Short mmCIF file of C-alpha atoms and ligand atoms in Angstrom, two decimals:
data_model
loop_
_atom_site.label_atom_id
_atom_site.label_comp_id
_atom_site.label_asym_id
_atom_site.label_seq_id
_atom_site.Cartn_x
_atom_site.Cartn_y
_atom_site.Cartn_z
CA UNK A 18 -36.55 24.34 -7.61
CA UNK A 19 -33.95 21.85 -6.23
CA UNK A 20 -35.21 20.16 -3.22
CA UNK A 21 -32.52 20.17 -0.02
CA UNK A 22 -31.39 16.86 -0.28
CA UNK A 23 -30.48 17.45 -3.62
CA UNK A 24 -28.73 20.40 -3.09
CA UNK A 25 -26.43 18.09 -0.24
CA UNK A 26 -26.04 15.61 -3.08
CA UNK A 27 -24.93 17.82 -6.02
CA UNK A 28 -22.54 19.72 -3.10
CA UNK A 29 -20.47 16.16 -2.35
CA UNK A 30 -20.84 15.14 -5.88
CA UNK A 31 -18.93 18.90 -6.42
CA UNK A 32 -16.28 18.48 -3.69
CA UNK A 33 -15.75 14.74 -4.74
CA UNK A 34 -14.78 15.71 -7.90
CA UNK A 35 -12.26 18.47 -7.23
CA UNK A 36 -10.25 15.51 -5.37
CA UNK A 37 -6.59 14.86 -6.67
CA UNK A 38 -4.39 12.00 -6.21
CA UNK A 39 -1.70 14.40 -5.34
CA UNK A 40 1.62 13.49 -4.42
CA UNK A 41 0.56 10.33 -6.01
CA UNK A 42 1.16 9.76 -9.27
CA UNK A 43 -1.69 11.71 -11.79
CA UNK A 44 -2.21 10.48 -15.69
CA UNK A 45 -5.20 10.55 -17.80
CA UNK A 46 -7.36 7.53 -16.58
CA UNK A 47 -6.10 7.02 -13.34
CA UNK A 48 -8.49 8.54 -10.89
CA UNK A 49 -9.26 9.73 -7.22
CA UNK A 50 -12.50 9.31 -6.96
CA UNK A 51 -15.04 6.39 -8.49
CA UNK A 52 -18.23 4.82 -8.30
CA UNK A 53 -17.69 2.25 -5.91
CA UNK A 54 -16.29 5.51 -3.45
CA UNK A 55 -19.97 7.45 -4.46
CA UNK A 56 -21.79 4.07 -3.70
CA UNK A 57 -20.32 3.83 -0.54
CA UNK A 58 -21.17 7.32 0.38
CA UNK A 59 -24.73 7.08 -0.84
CA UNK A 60 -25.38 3.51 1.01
CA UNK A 61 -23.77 4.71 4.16
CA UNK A 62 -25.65 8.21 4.20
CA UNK A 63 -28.54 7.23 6.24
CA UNK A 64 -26.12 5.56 8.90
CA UNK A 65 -23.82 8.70 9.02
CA UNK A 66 -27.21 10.93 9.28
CA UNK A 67 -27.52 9.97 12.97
CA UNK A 68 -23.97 9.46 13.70
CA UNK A 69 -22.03 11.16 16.69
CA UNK A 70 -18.13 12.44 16.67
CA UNK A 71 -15.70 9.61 17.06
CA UNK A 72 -18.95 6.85 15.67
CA UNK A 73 -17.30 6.83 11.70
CA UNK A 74 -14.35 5.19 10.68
CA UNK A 75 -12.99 4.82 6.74
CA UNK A 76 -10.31 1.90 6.06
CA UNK A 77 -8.57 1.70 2.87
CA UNK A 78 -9.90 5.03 1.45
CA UNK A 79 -7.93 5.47 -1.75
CA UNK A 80 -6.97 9.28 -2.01
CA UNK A 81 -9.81 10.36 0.42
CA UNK A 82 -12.98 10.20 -1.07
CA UNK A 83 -14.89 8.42 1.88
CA UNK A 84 -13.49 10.74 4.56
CA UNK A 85 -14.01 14.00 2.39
CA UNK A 86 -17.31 12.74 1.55
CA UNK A 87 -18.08 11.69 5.18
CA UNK A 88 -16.91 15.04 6.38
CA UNK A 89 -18.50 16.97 4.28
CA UNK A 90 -21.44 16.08 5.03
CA UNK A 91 -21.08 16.53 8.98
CA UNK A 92 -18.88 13.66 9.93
CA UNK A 93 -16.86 14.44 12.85
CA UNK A 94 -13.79 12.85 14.80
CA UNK A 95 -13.79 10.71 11.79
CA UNK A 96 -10.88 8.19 12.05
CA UNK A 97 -9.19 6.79 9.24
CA UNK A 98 -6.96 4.54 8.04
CA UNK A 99 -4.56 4.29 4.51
CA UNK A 100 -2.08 1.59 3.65
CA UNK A 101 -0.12 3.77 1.11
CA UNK A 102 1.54 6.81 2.29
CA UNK A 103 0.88 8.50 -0.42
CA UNK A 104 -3.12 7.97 -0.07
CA UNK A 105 -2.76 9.30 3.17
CA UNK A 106 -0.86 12.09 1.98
CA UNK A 107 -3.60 12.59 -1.02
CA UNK A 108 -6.40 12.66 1.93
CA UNK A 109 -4.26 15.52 4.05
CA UNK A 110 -3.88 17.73 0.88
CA UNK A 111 -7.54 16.97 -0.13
CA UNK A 112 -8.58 17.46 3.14
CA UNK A 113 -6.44 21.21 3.49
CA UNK A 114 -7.84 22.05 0.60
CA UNK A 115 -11.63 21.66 1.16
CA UNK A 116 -11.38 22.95 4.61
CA UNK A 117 -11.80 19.85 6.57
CA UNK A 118 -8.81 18.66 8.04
CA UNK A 119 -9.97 19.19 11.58
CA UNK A 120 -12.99 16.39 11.02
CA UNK A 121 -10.49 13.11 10.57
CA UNK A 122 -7.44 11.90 11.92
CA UNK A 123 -5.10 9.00 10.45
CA UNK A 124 -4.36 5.79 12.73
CA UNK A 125 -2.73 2.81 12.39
CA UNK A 126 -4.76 -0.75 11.50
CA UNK A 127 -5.20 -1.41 15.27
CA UNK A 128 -7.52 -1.57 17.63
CA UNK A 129 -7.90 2.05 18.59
CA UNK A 130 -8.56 2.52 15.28
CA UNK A 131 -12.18 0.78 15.06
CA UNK A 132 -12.55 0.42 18.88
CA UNK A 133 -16.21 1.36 19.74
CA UNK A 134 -16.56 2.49 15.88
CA UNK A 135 -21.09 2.06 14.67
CA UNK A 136 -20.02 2.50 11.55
CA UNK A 137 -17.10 2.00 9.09
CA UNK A 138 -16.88 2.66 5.59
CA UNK A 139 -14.84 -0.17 3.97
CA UNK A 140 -13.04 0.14 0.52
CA UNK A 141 -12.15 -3.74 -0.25
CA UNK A 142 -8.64 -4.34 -0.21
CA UNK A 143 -7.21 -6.49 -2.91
CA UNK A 144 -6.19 -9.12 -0.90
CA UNK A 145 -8.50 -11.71 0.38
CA UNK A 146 -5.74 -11.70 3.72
CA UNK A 147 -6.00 -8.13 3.46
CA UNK A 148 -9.77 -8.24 3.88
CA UNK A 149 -9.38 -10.55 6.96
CA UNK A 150 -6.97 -8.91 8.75
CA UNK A 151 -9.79 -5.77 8.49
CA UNK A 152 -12.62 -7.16 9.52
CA UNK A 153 -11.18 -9.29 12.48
CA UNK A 154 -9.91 -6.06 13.94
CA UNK A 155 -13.60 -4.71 13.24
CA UNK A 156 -15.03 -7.71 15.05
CA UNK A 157 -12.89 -7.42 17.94
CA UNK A 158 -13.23 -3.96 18.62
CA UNK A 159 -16.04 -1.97 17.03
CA UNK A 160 -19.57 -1.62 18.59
CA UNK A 161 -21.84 -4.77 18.69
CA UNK A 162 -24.02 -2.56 16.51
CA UNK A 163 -21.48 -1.90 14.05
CA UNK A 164 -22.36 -1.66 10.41
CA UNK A 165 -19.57 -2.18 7.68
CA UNK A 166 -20.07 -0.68 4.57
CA UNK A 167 -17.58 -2.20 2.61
CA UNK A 168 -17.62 -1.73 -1.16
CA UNK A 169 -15.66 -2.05 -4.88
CA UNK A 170 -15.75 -2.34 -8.33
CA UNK A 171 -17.16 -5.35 -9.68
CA UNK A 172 -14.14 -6.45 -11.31
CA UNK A 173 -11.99 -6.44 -8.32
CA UNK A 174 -14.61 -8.59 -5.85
CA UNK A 175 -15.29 -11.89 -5.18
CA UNK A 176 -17.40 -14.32 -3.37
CA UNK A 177 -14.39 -15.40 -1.66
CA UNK A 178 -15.21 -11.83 0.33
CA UNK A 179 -18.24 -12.33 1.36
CA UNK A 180 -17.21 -15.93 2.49
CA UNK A 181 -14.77 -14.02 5.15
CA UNK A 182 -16.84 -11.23 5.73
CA UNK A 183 -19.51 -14.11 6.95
CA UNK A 184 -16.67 -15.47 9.39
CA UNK A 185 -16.77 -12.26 11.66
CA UNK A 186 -20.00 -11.10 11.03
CA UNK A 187 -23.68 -12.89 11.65
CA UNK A 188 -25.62 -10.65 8.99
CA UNK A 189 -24.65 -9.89 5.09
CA UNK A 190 -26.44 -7.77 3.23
CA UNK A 191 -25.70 -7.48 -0.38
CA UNK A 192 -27.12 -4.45 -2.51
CA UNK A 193 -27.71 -3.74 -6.31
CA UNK A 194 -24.77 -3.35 -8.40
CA UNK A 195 -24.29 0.38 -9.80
CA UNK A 196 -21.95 1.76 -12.15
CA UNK A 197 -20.42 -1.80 -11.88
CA UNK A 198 -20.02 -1.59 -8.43
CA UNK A 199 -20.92 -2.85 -5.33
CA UNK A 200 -21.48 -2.74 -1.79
CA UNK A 201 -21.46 -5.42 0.58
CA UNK A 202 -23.56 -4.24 4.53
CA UNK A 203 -21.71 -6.41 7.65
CA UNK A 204 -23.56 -6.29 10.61
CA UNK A 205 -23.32 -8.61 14.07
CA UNK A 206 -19.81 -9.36 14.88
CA UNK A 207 -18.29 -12.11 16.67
CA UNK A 208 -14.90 -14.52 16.71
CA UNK A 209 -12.93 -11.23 16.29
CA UNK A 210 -8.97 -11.31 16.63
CA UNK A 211 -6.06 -8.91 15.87
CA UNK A 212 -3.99 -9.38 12.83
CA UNK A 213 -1.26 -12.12 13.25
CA UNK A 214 1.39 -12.19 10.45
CA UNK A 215 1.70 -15.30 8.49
CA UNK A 216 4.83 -17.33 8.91
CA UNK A 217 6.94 -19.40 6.83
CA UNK A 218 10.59 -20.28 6.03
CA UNK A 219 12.34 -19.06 2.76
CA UNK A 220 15.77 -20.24 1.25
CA UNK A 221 16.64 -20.30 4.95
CA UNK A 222 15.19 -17.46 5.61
CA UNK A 223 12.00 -16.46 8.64
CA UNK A 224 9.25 -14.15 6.29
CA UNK A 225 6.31 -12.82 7.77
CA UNK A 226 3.56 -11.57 6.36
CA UNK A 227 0.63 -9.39 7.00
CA UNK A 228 -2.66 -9.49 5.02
CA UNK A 229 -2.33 -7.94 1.72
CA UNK A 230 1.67 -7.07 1.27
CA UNK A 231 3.01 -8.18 -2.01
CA UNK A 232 3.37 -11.79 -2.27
CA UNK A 233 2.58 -13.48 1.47
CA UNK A 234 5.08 -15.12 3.64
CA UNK A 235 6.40 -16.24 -0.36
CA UNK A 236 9.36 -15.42 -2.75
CA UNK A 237 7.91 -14.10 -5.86
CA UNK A 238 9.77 -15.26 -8.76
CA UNK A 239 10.54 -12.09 -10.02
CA UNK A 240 12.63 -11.38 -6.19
CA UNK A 241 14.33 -14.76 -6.34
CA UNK A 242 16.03 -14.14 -9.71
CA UNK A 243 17.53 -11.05 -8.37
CA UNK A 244 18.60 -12.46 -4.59
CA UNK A 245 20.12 -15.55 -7.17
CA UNK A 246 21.81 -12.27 -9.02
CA UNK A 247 23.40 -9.96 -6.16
CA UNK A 248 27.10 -10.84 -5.89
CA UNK A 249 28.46 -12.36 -3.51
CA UNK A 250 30.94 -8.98 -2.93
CA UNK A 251 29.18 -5.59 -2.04
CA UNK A 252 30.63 -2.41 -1.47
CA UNK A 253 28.82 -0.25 1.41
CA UNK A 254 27.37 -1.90 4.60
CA UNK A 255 28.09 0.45 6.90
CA UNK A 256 25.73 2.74 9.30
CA UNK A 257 26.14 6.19 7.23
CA UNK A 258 25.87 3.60 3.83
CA UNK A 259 23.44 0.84 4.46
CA UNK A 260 22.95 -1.48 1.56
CA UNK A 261 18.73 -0.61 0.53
CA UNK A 262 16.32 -2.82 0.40
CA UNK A 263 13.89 -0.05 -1.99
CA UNK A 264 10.61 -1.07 -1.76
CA UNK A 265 11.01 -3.95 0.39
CA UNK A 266 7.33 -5.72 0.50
CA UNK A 267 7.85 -8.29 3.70
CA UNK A 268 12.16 -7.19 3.76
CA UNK A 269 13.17 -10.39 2.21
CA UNK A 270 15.61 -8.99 0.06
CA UNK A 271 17.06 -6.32 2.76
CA UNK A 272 16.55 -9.67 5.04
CA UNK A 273 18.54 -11.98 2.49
CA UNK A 274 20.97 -8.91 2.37
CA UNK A 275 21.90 -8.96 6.30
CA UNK A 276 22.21 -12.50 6.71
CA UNK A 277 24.14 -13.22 4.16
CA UNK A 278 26.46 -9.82 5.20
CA UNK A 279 26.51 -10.16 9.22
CA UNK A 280 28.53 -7.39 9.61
CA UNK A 281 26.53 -4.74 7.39
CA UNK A 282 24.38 -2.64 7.89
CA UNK A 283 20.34 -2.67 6.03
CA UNK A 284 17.78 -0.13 5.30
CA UNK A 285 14.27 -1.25 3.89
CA UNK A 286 11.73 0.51 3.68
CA UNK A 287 7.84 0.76 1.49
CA UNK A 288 5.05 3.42 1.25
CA UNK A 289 2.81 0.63 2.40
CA UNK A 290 2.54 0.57 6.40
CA UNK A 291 1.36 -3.39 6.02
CA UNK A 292 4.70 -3.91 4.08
CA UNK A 293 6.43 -2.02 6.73
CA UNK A 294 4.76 -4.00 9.89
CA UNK A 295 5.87 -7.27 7.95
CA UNK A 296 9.22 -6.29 7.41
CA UNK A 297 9.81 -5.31 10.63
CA UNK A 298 8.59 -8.51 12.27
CA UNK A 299 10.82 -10.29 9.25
CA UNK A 300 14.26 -8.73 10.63
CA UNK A 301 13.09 -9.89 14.47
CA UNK A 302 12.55 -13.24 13.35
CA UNK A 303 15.64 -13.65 12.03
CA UNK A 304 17.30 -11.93 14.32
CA UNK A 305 18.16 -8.89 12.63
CA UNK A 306 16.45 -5.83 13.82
CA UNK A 307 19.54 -4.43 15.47
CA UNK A 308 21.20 -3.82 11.68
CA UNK A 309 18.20 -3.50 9.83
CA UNK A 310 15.84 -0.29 10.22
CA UNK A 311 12.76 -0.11 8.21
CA UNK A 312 10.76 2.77 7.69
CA UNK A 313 7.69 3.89 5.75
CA UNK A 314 8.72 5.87 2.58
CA UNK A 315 7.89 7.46 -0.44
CA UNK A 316 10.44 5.98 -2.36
CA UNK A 317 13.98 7.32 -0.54
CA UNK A 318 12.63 10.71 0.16
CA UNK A 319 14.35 10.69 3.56
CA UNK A 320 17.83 9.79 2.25
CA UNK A 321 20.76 12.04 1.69
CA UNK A 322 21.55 12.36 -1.76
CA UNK A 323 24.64 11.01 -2.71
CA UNK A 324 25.06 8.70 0.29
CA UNK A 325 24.16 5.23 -1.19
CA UNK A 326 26.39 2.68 -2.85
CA UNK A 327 23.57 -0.21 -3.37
CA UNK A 328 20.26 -0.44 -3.70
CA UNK A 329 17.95 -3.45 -4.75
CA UNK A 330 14.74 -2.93 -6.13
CA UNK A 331 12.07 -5.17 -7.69
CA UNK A 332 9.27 -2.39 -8.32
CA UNK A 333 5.79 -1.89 -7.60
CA UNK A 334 3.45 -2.03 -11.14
CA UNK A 335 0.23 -1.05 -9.29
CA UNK A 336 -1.12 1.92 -8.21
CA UNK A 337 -4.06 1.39 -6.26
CA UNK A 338 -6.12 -1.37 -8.37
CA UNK A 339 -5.01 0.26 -11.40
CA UNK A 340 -1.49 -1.67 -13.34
CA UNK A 341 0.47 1.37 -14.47
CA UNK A 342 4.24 2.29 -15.22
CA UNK A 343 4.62 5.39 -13.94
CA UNK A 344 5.46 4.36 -10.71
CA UNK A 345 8.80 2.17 -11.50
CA UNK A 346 10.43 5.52 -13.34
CA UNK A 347 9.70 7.38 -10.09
CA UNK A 348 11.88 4.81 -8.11
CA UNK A 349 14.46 5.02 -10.58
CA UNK A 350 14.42 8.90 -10.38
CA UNK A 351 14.76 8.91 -6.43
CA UNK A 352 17.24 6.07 -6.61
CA UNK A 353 19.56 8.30 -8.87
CA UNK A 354 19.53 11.21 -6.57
CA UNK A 355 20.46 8.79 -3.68
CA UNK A 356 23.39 6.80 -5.18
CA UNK A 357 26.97 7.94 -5.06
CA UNK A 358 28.87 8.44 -8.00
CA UNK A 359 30.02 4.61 -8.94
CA UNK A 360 26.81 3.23 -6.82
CA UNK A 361 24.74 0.51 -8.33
CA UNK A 362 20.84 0.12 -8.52
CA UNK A 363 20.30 -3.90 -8.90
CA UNK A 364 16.65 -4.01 -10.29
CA UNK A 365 14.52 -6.73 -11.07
CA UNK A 366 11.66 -6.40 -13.70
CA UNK A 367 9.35 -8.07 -15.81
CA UNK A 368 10.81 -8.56 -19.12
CA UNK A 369 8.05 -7.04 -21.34
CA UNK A 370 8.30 -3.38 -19.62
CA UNK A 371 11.26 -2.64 -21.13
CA UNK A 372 12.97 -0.50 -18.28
CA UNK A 373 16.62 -0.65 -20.12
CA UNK A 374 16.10 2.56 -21.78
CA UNK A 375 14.78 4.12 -18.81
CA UNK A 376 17.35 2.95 -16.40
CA UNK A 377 20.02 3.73 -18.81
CA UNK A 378 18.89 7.60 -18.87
CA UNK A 379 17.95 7.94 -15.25
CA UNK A 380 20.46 6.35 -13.71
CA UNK A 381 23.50 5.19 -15.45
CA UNK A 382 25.20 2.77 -17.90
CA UNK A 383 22.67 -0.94 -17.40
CA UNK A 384 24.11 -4.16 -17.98
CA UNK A 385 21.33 -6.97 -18.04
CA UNK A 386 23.15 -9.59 -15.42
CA UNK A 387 20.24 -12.40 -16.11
CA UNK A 388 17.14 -13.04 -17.90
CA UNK A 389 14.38 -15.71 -17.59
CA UNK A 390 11.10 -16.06 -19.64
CA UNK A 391 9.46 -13.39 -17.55
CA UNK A 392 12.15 -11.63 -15.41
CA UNK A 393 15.33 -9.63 -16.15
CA UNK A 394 17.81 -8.40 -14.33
CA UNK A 395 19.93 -5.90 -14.47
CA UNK A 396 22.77 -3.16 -12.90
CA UNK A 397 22.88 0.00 -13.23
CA UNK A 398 26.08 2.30 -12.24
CA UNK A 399 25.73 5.99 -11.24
CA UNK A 400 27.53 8.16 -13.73
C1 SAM B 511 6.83 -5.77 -6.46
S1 SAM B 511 6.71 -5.35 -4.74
C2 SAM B 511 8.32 -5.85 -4.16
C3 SAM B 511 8.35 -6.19 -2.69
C4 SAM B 511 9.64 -6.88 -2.22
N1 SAM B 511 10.81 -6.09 -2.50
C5 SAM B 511 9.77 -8.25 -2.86
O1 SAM B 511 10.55 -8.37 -3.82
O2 SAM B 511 9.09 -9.18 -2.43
C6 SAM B 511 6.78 -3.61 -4.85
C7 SAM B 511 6.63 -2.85 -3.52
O3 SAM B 511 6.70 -1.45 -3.83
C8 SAM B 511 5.99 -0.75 -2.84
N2 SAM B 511 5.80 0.63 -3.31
C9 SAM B 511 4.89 1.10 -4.19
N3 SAM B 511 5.04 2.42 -4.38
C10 SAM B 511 6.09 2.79 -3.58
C11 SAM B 511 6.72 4.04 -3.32
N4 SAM B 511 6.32 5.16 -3.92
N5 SAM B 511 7.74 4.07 -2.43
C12 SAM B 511 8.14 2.94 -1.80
N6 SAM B 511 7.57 1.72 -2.01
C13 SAM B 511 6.57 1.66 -2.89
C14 SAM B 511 4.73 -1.60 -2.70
O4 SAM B 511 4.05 -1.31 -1.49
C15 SAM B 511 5.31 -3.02 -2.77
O5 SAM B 511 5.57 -3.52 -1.47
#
């Protein structure tokens, strides 16, 4: 006969695995739940065990593993908070459909989020600014008798983490590796702070970064070949047909865009809220924010069809941790649908992923307008 605590692990292990990635993209190998998520759950359990409502907070759940998992097994007033809007739309679905919506609710990375939080489940972002920005916010706000639970696949950690986990907390613990994965136990926090964007000036230009968006307060190279593409005339600009910034990482195309265009109108936007945060305090650096809106997006999905006549897009070639090319295709698509006949999608992308043919039957006729060892550019016209 199964003893109980069995039974309570077998149940999780059930729900866990009935988890989609939904309205994310789904493929063979690309999954929404994994060991370092079970790991987590298991090295967290006898925390949660005595745990009140409001006590557990999950950052950087993937498609809602930790919360489901946490709820499941009695967590209440969970809060929780996802980068991607698309995780966070993969947690309410998996959520609805396992009957525990009511047990979490989704907040922004700030302070109300972890404030008087005993224990927060961690999935390790990434980025080693990522990681700071979380557990400075943790250190400034949680209870002094926090525990972090904070925990990833081998592959993606580093020492480097537990060098700035150690600058906000007194006590790391580090535990056995399983399934190549690992968690690392923060206790005793001190020298907290709220995340500050980092600053720096670009081709003339103010960027601003929070931890973790694509590149830092930097121009990747892939973005400076197309900003050195875009020509110098653009049709559009104005308020019903902003020029898009598609996927806009810190805004420092939709950024180069407005200054360079001081009468026309910008709209930028990212599923990422950490992109979005930085791209708004971009345009207010530079001065912008009264012609640029940005907004958190799954790709255009609040834009009229048919209302654009340029868009710029270098895009995204990660999902999570996981490098696919799914996701560019899915920009494309939505990018299509938004353009007006005779619009133009400027795209920049790295050479060996071969998006002509793609572009070409999703969007238009595609001229390649430049071409380095790694990057190429090209146009693409709406038929
Ligand atoms: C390669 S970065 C480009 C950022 C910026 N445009 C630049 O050039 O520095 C790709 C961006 O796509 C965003 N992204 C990924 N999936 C997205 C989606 N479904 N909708 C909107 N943005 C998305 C990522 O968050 C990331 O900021």
């Amino acid at each position: 006969m199964l003893r109980p605590w069995s039974d309570a692990v077998s149940a999780t292990s059930a729900v866990l695995n009935e988890l989609r990635r939904w309205p994310d993209v789904e493929a063979p190998g690309l999954v929404a739940v994994d060991a370092a998520d079970r790991l987590i759950l298991d090295e967290s359990a006898g925390a949660r065990a005595s745990a009140q409502s409001g006590d557990v907070v999950v950052i950087g759940d993937a498609y809602g593993a930790l919360t489901i998992g946490a709820a499941f097994a009695g967590a209440t007033g969970v809060r929780v908070h996802i980068d991607a809007l698309n995780g966070e739309r993969a947690l309410a679905a998996n959520a609805e459909r396992t009957g525990l919506s009511d047990n979490y609710r989704a907040l922004p990375l700030e302070a109300d989020l972890v404030r008087g939080a005993r224990i927060v489940l961690l999935r390790l972002p990434r980025s080693l600014d990522g990681l700071r920005d979380i557990a400075g916010l943790i250190a400034a706000h949680a209870d002094p008798a926090v525990v972090v639970i904070a925990g990833g696949r081998l592959k993606h950690m580093s020492l480097s983490m537990n060098t700035i986990l150690s600058e906000f907390f007194g006590k790391l613990d580090i535990t056995h590796a399983r399934q190549k994965s690992r968690v690392l136990l923060a206790r005793e926090p001190h020298n907290g702070r709220d995340p500050e964007p980092a600053a720096a000036r670009v081709e003339g230009l103010e960027v601003r970064a929070f931890g973790g968006v694509f590149a830092g307060a930097h121009l990747d190279i892939g973005t400076r070949l197309l900003l050195d593409t875009l020509p110098e005339h653009l049709e559009g600009g104005t308020a019903n047909d902003p020029l898009i910034d598609l996927a806009c990482g810190t805004g420092i195309v939709g950024a180069w865009l407005a200054t360079r265009h001081p009468n026309f109108h910008v709209y930028a936007c990212d599923q990422s809220a950490t992109a979005v945060k930085s791209a708004r305090a971009t345009m207010t650096a530079n001065g912008i924010d009264a012609r640029v809106e940005v907004w958190q997006d799954d790709a255009l999905t609040t834009r009229a069809s048919a209302s654009a006549s340029l868009i710029a897009l270098n895009p995204p070639f990660h999902s999570g941790a996981a490098m696919t090319d799914l996701l560019a295709p899915r920009l494309f698509a939505d990018a299509a649908r938004v353009l007006r006949p005779g619009g133009q999608l400027w795209c920049v992308w790295n050479s060996s992923l071969n998006y002509r043919r793609q572009l070409e039957r999703i969007v238009g006729p595609t001229q390649q307008v430049a071409r380095n060892a790694k990057f190429t550019v090209t146009v693409s016209t709406r038929r």
